[in-house]
PDB file of C-alpha atoms in Angstrom:
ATOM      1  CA  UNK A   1      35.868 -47.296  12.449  1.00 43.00           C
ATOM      2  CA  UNK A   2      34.656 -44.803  14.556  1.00 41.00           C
ATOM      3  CA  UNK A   3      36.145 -41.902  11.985  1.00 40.00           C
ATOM      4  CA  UNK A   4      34.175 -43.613   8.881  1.00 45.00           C
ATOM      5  CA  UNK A   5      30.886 -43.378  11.439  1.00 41.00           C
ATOM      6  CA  UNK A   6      31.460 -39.798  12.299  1.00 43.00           C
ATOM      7  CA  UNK A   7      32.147 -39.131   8.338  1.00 43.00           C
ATOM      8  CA  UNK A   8      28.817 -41.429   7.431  1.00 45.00           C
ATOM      9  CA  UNK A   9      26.988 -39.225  10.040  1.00 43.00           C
ATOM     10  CA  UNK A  10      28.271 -36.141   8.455  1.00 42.00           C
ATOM     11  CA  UNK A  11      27.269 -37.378   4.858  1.00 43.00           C
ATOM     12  CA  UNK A  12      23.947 -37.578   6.057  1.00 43.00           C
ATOM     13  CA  UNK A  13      23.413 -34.396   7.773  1.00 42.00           C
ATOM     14  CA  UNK A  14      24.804 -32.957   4.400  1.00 38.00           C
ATOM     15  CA  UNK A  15      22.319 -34.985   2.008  1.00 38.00           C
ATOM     16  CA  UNK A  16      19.823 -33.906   4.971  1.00 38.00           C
ATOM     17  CA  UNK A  17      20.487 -30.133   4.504  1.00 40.00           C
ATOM     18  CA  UNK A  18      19.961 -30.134   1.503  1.00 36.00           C
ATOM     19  CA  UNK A  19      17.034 -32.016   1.077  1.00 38.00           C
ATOM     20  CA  UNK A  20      15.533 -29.153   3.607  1.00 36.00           C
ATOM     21  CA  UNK A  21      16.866 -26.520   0.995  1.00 34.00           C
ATOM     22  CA  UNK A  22      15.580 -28.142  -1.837  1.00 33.00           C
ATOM     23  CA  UNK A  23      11.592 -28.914  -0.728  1.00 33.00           C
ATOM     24  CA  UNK A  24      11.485 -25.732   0.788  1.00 31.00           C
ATOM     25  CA  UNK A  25      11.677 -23.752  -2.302  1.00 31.00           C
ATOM     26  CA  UNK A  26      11.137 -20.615  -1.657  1.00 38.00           C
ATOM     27  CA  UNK A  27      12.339 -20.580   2.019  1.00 33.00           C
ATOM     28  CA  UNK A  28      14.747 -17.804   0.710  1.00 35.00           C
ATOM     29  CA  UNK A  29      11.970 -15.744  -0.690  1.00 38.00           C
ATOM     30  CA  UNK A  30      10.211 -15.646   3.009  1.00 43.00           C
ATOM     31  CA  UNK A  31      13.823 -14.132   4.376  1.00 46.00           C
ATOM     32  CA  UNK A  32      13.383 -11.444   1.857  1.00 58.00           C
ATOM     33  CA  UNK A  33      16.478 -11.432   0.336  1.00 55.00           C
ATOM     34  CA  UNK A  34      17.868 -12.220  -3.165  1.00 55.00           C
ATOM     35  CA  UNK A  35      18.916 -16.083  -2.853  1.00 57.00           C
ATOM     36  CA  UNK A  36      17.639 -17.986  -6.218  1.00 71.00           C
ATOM     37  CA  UNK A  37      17.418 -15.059  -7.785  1.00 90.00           C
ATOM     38  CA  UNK A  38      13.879 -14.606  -5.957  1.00 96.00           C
ATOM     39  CA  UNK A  39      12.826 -10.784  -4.080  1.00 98.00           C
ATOM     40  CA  UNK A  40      10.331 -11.088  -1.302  1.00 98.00           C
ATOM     41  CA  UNK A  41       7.908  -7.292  -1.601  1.00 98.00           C
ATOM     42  CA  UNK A  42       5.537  -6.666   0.722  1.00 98.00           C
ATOM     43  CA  UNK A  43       2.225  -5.348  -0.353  1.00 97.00           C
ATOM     44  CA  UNK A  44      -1.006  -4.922   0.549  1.00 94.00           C
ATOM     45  CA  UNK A  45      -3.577  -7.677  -0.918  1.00 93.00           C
ATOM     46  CA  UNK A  46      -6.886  -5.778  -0.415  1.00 88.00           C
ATOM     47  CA  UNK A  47      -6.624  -2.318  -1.440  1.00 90.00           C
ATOM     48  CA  UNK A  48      -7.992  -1.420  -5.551  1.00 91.00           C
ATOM     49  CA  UNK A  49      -5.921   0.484  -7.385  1.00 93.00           C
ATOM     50  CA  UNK A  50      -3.167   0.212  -5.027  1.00 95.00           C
ATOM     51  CA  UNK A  51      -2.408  -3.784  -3.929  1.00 96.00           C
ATOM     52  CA  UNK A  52      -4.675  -6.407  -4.986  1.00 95.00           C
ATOM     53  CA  UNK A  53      -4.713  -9.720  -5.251  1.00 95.00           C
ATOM     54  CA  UNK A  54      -7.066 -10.874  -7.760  1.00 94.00           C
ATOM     55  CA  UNK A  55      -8.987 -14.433  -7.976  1.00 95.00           C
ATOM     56  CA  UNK A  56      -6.669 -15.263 -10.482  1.00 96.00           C
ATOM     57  CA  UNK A  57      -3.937 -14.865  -8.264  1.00 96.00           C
ATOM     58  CA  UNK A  58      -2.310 -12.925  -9.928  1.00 97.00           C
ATOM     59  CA  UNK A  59      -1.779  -8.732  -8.774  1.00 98.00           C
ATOM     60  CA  UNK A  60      -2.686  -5.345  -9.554  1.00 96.00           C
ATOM     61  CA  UNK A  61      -2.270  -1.832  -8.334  1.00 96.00           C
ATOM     62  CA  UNK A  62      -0.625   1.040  -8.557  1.00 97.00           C
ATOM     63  CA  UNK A  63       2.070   0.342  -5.574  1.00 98.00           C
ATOM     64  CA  UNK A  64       2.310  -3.247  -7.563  1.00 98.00           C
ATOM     65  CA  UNK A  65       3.156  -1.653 -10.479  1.00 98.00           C
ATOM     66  CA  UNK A  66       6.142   0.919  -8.659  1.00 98.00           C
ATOM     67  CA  UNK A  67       7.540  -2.211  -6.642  1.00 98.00           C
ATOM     68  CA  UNK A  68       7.625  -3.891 -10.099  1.00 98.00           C
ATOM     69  CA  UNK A  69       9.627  -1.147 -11.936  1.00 98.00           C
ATOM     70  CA  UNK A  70      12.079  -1.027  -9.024  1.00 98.00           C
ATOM     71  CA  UNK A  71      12.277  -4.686  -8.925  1.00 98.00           C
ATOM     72  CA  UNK A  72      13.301  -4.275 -12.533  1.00 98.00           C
ATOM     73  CA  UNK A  73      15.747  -1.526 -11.847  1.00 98.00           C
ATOM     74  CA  UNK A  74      17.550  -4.041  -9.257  1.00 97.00           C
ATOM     75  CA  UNK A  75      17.492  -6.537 -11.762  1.00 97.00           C
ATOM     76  CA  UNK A  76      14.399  -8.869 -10.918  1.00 97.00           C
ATOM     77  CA  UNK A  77      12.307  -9.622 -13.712  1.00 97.00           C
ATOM     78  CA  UNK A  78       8.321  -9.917 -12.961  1.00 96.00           C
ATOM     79  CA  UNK A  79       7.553 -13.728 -12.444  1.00 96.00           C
ATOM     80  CA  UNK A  80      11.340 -12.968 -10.157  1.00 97.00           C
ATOM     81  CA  UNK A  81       8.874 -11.374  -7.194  1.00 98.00           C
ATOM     82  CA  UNK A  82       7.367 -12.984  -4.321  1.00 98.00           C
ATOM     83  CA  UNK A  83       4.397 -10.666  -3.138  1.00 98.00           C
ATOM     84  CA  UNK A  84       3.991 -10.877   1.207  1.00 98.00           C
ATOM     85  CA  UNK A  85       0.950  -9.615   2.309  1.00 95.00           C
ATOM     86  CA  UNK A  86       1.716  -6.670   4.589  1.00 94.00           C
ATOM     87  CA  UNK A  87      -1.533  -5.893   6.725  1.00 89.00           C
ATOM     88  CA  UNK A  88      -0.457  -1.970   8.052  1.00 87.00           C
ATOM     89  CA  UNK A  89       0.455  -3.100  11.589  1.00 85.00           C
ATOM     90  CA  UNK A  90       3.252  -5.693  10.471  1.00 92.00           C
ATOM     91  CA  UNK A  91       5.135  -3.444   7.925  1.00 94.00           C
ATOM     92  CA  UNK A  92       7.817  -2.612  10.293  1.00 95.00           C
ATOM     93  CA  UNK A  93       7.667  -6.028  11.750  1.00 95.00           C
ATOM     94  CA  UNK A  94       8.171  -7.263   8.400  1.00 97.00           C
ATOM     95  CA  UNK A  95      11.000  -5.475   7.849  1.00 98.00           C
ATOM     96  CA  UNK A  96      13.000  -5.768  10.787  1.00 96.00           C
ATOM     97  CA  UNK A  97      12.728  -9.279  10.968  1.00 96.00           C
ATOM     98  CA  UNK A  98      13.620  -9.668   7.103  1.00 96.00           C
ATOM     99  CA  UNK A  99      10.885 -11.626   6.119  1.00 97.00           C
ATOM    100  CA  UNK A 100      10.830  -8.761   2.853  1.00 98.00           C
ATOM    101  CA  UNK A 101      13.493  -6.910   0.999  1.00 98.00           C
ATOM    102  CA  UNK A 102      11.378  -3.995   0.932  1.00 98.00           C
ATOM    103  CA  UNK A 103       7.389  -2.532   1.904  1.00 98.00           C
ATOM    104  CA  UNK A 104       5.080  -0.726  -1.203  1.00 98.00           C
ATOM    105  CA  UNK A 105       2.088  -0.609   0.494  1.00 95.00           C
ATOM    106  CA  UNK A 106       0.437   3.127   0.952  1.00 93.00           C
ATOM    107  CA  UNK A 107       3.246   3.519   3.738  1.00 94.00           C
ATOM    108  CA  UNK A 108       3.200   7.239   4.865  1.00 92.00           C
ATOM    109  CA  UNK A 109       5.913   8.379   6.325  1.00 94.00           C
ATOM    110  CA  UNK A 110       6.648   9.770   8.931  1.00 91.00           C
ATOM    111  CA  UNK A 111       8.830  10.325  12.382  1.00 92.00           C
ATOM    112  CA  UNK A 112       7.716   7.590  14.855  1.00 91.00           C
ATOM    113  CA  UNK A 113       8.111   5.199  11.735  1.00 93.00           C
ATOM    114  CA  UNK A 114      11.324   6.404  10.840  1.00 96.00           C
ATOM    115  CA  UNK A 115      12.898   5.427  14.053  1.00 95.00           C
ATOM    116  CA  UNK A 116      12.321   1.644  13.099  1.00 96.00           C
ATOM    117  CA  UNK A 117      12.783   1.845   9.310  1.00 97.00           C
ATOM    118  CA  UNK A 118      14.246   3.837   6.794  1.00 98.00           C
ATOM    119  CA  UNK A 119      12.254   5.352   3.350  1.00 98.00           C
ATOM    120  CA  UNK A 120      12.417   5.578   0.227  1.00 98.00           C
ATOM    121  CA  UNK A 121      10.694   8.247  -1.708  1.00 97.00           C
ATOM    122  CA  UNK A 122       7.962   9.633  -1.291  1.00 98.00           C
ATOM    123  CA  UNK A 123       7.045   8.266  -4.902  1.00 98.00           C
ATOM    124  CA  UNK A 124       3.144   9.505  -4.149  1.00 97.00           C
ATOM    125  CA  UNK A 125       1.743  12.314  -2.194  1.00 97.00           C
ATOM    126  CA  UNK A 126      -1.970  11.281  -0.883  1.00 95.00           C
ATOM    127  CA  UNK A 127      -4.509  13.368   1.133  1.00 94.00           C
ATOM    128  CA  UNK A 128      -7.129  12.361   3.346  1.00 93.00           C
ATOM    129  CA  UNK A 129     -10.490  13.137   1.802  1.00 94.00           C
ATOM    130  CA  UNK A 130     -13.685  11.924   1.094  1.00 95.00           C
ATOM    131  CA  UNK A 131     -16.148   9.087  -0.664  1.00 95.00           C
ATOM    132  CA  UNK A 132     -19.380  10.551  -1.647  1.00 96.00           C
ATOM    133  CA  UNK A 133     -22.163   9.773  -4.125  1.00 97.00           C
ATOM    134  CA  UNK A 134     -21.766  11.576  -7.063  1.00 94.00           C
ATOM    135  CA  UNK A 135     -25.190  12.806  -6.996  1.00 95.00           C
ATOM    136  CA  UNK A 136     -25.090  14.258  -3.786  1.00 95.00           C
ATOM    137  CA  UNK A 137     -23.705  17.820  -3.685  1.00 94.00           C
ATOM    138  CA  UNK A 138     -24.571  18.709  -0.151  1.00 95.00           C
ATOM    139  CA  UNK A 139     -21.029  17.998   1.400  1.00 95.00           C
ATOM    140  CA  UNK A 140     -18.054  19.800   0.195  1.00 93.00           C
ATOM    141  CA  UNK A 141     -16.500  20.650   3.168  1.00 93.00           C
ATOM    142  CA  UNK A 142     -15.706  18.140   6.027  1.00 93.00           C
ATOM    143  CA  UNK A 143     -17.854  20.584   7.968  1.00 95.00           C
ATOM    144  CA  UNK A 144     -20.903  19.269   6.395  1.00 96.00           C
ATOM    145  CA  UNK A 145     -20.611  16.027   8.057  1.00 95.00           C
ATOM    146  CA  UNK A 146     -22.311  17.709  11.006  1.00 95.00           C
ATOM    147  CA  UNK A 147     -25.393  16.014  11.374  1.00 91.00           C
ATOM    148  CA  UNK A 148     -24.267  12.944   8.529  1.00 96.00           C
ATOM    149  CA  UNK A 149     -23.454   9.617   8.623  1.00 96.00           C
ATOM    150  CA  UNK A 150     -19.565   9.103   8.330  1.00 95.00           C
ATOM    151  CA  UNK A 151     -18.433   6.053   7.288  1.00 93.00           C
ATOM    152  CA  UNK A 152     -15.323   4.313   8.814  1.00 85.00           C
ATOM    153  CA  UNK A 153     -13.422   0.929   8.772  1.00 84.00           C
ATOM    154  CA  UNK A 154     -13.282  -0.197  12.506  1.00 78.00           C
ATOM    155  CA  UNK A 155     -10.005   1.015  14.504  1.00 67.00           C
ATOM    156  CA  UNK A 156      -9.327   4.083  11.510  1.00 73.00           C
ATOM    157  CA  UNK A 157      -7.987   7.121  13.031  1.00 75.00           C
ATOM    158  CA  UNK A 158      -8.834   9.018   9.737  1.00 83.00           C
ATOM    159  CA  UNK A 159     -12.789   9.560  11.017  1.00 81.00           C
ATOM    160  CA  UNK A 160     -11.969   9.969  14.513  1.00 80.00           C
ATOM    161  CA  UNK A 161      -9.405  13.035  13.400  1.00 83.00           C
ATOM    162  CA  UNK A 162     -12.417  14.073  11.119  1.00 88.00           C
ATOM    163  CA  UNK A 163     -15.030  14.144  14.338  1.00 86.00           C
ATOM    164  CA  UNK A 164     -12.572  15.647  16.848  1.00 88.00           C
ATOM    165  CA  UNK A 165     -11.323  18.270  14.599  1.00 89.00           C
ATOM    166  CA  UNK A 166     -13.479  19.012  11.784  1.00 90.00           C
ATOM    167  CA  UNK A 167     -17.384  17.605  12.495  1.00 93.00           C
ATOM    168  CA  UNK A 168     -17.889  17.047  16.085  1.00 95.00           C
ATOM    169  CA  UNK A 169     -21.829  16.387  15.165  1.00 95.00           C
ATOM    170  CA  UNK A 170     -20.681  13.651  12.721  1.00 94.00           C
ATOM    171  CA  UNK A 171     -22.515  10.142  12.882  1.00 95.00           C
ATOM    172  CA  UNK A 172     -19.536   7.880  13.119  1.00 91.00           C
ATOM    173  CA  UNK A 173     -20.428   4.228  11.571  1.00 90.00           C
ATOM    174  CA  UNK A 174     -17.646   2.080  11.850  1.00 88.00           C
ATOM    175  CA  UNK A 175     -17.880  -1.013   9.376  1.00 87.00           C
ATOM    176  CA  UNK A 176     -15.437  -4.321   9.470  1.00 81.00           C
ATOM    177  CA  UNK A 177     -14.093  -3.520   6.056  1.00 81.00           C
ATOM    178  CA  UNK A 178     -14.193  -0.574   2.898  1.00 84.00           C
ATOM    179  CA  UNK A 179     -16.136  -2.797   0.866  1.00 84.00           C
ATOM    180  CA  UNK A 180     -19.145  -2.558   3.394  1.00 90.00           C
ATOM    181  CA  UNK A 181     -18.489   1.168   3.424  1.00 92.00           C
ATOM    182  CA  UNK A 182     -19.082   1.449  -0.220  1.00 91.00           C
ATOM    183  CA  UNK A 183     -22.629  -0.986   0.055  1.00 93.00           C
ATOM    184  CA  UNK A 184     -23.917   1.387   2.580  1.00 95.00           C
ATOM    185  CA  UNK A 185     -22.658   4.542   0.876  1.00 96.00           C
ATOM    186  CA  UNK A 186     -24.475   3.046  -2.431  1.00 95.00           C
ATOM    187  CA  UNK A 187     -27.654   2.328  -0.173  1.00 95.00           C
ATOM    188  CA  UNK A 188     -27.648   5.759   1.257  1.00 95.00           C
ATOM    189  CA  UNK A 189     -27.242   3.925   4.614  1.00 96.00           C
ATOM    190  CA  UNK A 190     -24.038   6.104   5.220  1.00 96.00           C
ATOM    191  CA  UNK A 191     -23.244   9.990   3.764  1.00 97.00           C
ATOM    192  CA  UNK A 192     -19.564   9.543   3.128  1.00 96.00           C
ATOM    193  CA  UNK A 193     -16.678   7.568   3.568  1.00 94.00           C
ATOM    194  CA  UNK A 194     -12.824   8.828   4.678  1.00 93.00           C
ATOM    195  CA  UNK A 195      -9.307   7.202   4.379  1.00 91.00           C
ATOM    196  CA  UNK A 196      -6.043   8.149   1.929  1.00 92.00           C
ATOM    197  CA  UNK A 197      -7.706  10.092  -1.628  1.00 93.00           C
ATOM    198  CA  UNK A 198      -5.613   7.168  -3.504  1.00 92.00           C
ATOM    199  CA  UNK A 199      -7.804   4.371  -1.578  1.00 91.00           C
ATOM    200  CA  UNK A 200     -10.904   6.058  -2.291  1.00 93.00           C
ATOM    201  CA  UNK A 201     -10.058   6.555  -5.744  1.00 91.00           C
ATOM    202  CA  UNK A 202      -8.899   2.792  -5.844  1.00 91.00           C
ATOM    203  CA  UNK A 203     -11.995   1.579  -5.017  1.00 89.00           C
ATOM    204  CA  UNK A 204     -14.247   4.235  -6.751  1.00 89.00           C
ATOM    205  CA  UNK A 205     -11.948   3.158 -10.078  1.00 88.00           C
ATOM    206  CA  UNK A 206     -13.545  -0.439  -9.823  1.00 88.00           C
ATOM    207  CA  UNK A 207     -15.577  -1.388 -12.661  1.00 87.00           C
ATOM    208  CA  UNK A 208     -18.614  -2.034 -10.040  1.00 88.00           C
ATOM    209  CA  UNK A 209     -18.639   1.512  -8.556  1.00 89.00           C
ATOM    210  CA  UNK A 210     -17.378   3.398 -11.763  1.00 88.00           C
ATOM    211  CA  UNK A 211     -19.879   6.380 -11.951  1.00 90.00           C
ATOM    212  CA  UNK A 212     -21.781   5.842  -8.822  1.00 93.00           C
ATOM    213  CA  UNK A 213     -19.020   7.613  -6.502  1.00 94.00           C
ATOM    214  CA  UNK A 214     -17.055  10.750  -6.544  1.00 93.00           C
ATOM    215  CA  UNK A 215     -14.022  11.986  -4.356  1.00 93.00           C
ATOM    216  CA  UNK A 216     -14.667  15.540  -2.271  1.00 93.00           C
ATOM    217  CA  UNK A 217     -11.263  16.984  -3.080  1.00 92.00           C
ATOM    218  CA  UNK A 218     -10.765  18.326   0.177  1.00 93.00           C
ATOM    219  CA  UNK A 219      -7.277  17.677   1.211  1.00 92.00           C
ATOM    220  CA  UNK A 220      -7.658  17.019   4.801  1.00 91.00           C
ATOM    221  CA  UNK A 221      -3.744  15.779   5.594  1.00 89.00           C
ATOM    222  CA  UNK A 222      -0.918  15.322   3.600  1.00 91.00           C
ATOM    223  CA  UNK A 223       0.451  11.276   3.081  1.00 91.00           C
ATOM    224  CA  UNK A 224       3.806  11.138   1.451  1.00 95.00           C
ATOM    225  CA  UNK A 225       3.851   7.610   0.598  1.00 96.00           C
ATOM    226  CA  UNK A 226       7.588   5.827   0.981  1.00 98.00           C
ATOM    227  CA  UNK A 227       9.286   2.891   0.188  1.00 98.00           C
ATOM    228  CA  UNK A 228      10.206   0.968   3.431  1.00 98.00           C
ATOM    229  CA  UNK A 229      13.019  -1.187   4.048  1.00 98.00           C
ATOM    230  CA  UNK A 230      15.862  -2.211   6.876  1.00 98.00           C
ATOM    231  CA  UNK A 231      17.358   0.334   8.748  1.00 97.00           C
ATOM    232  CA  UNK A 232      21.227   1.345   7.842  1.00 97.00           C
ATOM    233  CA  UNK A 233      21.000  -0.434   4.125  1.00 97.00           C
ATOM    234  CA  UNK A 234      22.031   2.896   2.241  1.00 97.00           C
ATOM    235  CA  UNK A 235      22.818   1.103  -1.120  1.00 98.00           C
ATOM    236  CA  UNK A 236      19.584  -0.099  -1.096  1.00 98.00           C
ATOM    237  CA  UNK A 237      17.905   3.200  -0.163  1.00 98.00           C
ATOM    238  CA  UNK A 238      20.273   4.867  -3.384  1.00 98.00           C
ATOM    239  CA  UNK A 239      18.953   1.977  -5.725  1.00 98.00           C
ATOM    240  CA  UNK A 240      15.824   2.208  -5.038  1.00 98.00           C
ATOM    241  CA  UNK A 241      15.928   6.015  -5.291  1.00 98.00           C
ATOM    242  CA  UNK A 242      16.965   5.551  -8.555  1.00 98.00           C
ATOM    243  CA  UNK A 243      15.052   4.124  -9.603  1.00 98.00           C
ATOM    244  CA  UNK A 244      11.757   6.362  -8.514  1.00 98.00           C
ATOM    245  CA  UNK A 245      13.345   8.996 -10.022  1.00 98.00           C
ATOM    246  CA  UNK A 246      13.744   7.593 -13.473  1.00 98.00           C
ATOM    247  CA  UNK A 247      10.195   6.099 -13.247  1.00 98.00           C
ATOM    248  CA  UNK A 248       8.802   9.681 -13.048  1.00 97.00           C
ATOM    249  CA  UNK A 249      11.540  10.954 -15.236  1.00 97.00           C
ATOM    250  CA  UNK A 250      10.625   8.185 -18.705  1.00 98.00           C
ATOM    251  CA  UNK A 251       6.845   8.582 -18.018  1.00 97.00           C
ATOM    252  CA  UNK A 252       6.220   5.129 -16.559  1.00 98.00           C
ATOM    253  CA  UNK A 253       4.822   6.736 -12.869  1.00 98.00           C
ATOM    254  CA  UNK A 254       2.247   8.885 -14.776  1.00 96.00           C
ATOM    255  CA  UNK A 255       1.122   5.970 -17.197  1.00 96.00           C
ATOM    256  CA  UNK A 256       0.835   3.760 -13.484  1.00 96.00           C
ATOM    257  CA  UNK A 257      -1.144   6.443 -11.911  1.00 95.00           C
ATOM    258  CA  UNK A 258      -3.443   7.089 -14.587  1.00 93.00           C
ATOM    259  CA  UNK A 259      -4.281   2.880 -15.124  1.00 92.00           C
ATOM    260  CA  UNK A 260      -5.053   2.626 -11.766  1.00 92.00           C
ATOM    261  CA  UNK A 261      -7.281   5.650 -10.792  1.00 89.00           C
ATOM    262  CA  UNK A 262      -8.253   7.305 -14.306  1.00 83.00           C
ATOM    263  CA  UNK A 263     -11.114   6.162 -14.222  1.00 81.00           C
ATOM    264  CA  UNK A 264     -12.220   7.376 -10.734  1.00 81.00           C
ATOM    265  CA  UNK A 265     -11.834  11.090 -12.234  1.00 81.00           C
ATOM    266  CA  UNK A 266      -8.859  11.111  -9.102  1.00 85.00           C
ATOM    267  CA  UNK A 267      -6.600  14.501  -9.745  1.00 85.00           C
ATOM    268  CA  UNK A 268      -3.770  13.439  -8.286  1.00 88.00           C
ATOM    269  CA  UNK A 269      -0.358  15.998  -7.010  1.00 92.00           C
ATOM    270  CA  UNK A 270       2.443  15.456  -9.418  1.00 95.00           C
ATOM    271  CA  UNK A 271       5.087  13.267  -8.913  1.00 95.00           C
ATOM    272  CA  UNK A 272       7.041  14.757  -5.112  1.00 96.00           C
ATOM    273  CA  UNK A 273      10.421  15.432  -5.201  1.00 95.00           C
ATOM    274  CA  UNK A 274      12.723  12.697  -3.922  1.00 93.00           C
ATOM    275  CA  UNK A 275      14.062  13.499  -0.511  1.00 77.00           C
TER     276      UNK A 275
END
């Protein structure tokens, strides 16, 4: 008697667990990995031309469009991906904890990063520059901010390395967001705006702002943008690798970058070398 209990009890559990499995749907998506043939990418959600999620809900961007071609290459159709929003200060976080299979989400690389996740790429090589109003020819050097209003989202280290190094004089306005940037660039409240060239030329590309904004050209840092993932997963690094390389190699990167920024007039560097 007590042997049919303990199997009854068992039974249960069992119908239990998977009951659990079955309403949680995509509870394997949020782990990141490949269960249901699902693949958790993180993203970002508010950045044109790079990661955007639209009202429709659906998403657009140039880092959408690379995590999509090497979701392909791993064998994950389109409607296969779960996007994750990945604000800048959870990427690693993300990753370590495996709530993503992998990070496309203007993620420069570089050596304090590298100590908690490994890279892939760089698949795009970004400057810092800046956001001006393409009628206004009076700054084309970052040492004409002297004296100007300089734009900045709130907690940026791009416009404090512009005032310490380059325009001590600089009027530093720090906004909550880009978007309010942009409205006070427009309104001549501001003289220029600074973050990663591709961001700029994101939101310059925007049917709203097309023609009323121009980029500086000025090259103020170099941003190799990477691919991150979990530390120690070389056949992942390899695939993904792969698959970079033959999205520059059958024209696919250029046709990505030039949807997604064309229209800003953005020059961007050719495709970098994969390291």
């Amino acid at each position: 008697m007590k042997l049919h209990k303990a199997s009854a009890a068992a039974a249960a559990a069992l119908v239990l667990s998977l009951t659990a499995t079955a309403c949680g749907g995509e509870s394997s998506d949020d782990a990141g990995g490949d269960d249901g043939g699902k693949i958790t990418i993180g993203i970002k959600f508010d950045q044109p031309g790079l990661g955007l999620k639209k009202p429709d809900g659906t998403f657009a961007g140039f880092d959408v469009d690379v995590a999509t071609y090497v979701a392909k290459e791993l064998g994950y159709d389109a409607k296969d991906i779960v996007w994750k929003e990945s604000p800048s200060a959870e990427r690693e976080n993300l990753i370590s904890n495996g709530d993503v299979k992998f990070v496309v989400a203007s993620y420069s690389i570089n050596d304090e990063r590298k100590k908690k996740v490994d890279f892939a790429g760089p698949y795009f090589l970004a400057h810092q520059d800046l956001l001006v109003r393409s009628d206004d020819s009076s700054i084309t050097k970052a040492e004409d901010l002297n004296s100007k209003k300089l734009c900045s989202v709130t907690g940026s280290t791009s416009a404090q390395n512009v005032k310490e190094e380059l325009a001590p004089k600089a009027d530093l306005q720090e906004f909550g967001g880009y978007s309010e940037c942009l409205t006070g660039l427009e309104n001549k409240a501001v003289d220029a705006l600074t973050t990663d060239d591709s961001i700029l030329a994101g939101y310059a590309s925007q049917q709203e702002h097309q023609g009323k904004f121009k980029l500086a050209g000025l090259k103020l840092s170099d941003e190799n943008y990477g691919i991150g993932l979990k530390k120690g997963d070389t056949e992942l690094l390899t695939k993904i690798n792969d698959a970079l390389k033959k999205m520059e190699s059958d024209g696919s990167w250029q046709k990505a970058v030039t949807a997604n920024f064309g229209p800003s007039g953005y020059k961007n560097e050719p495709a970098p070398a994969i390291s």
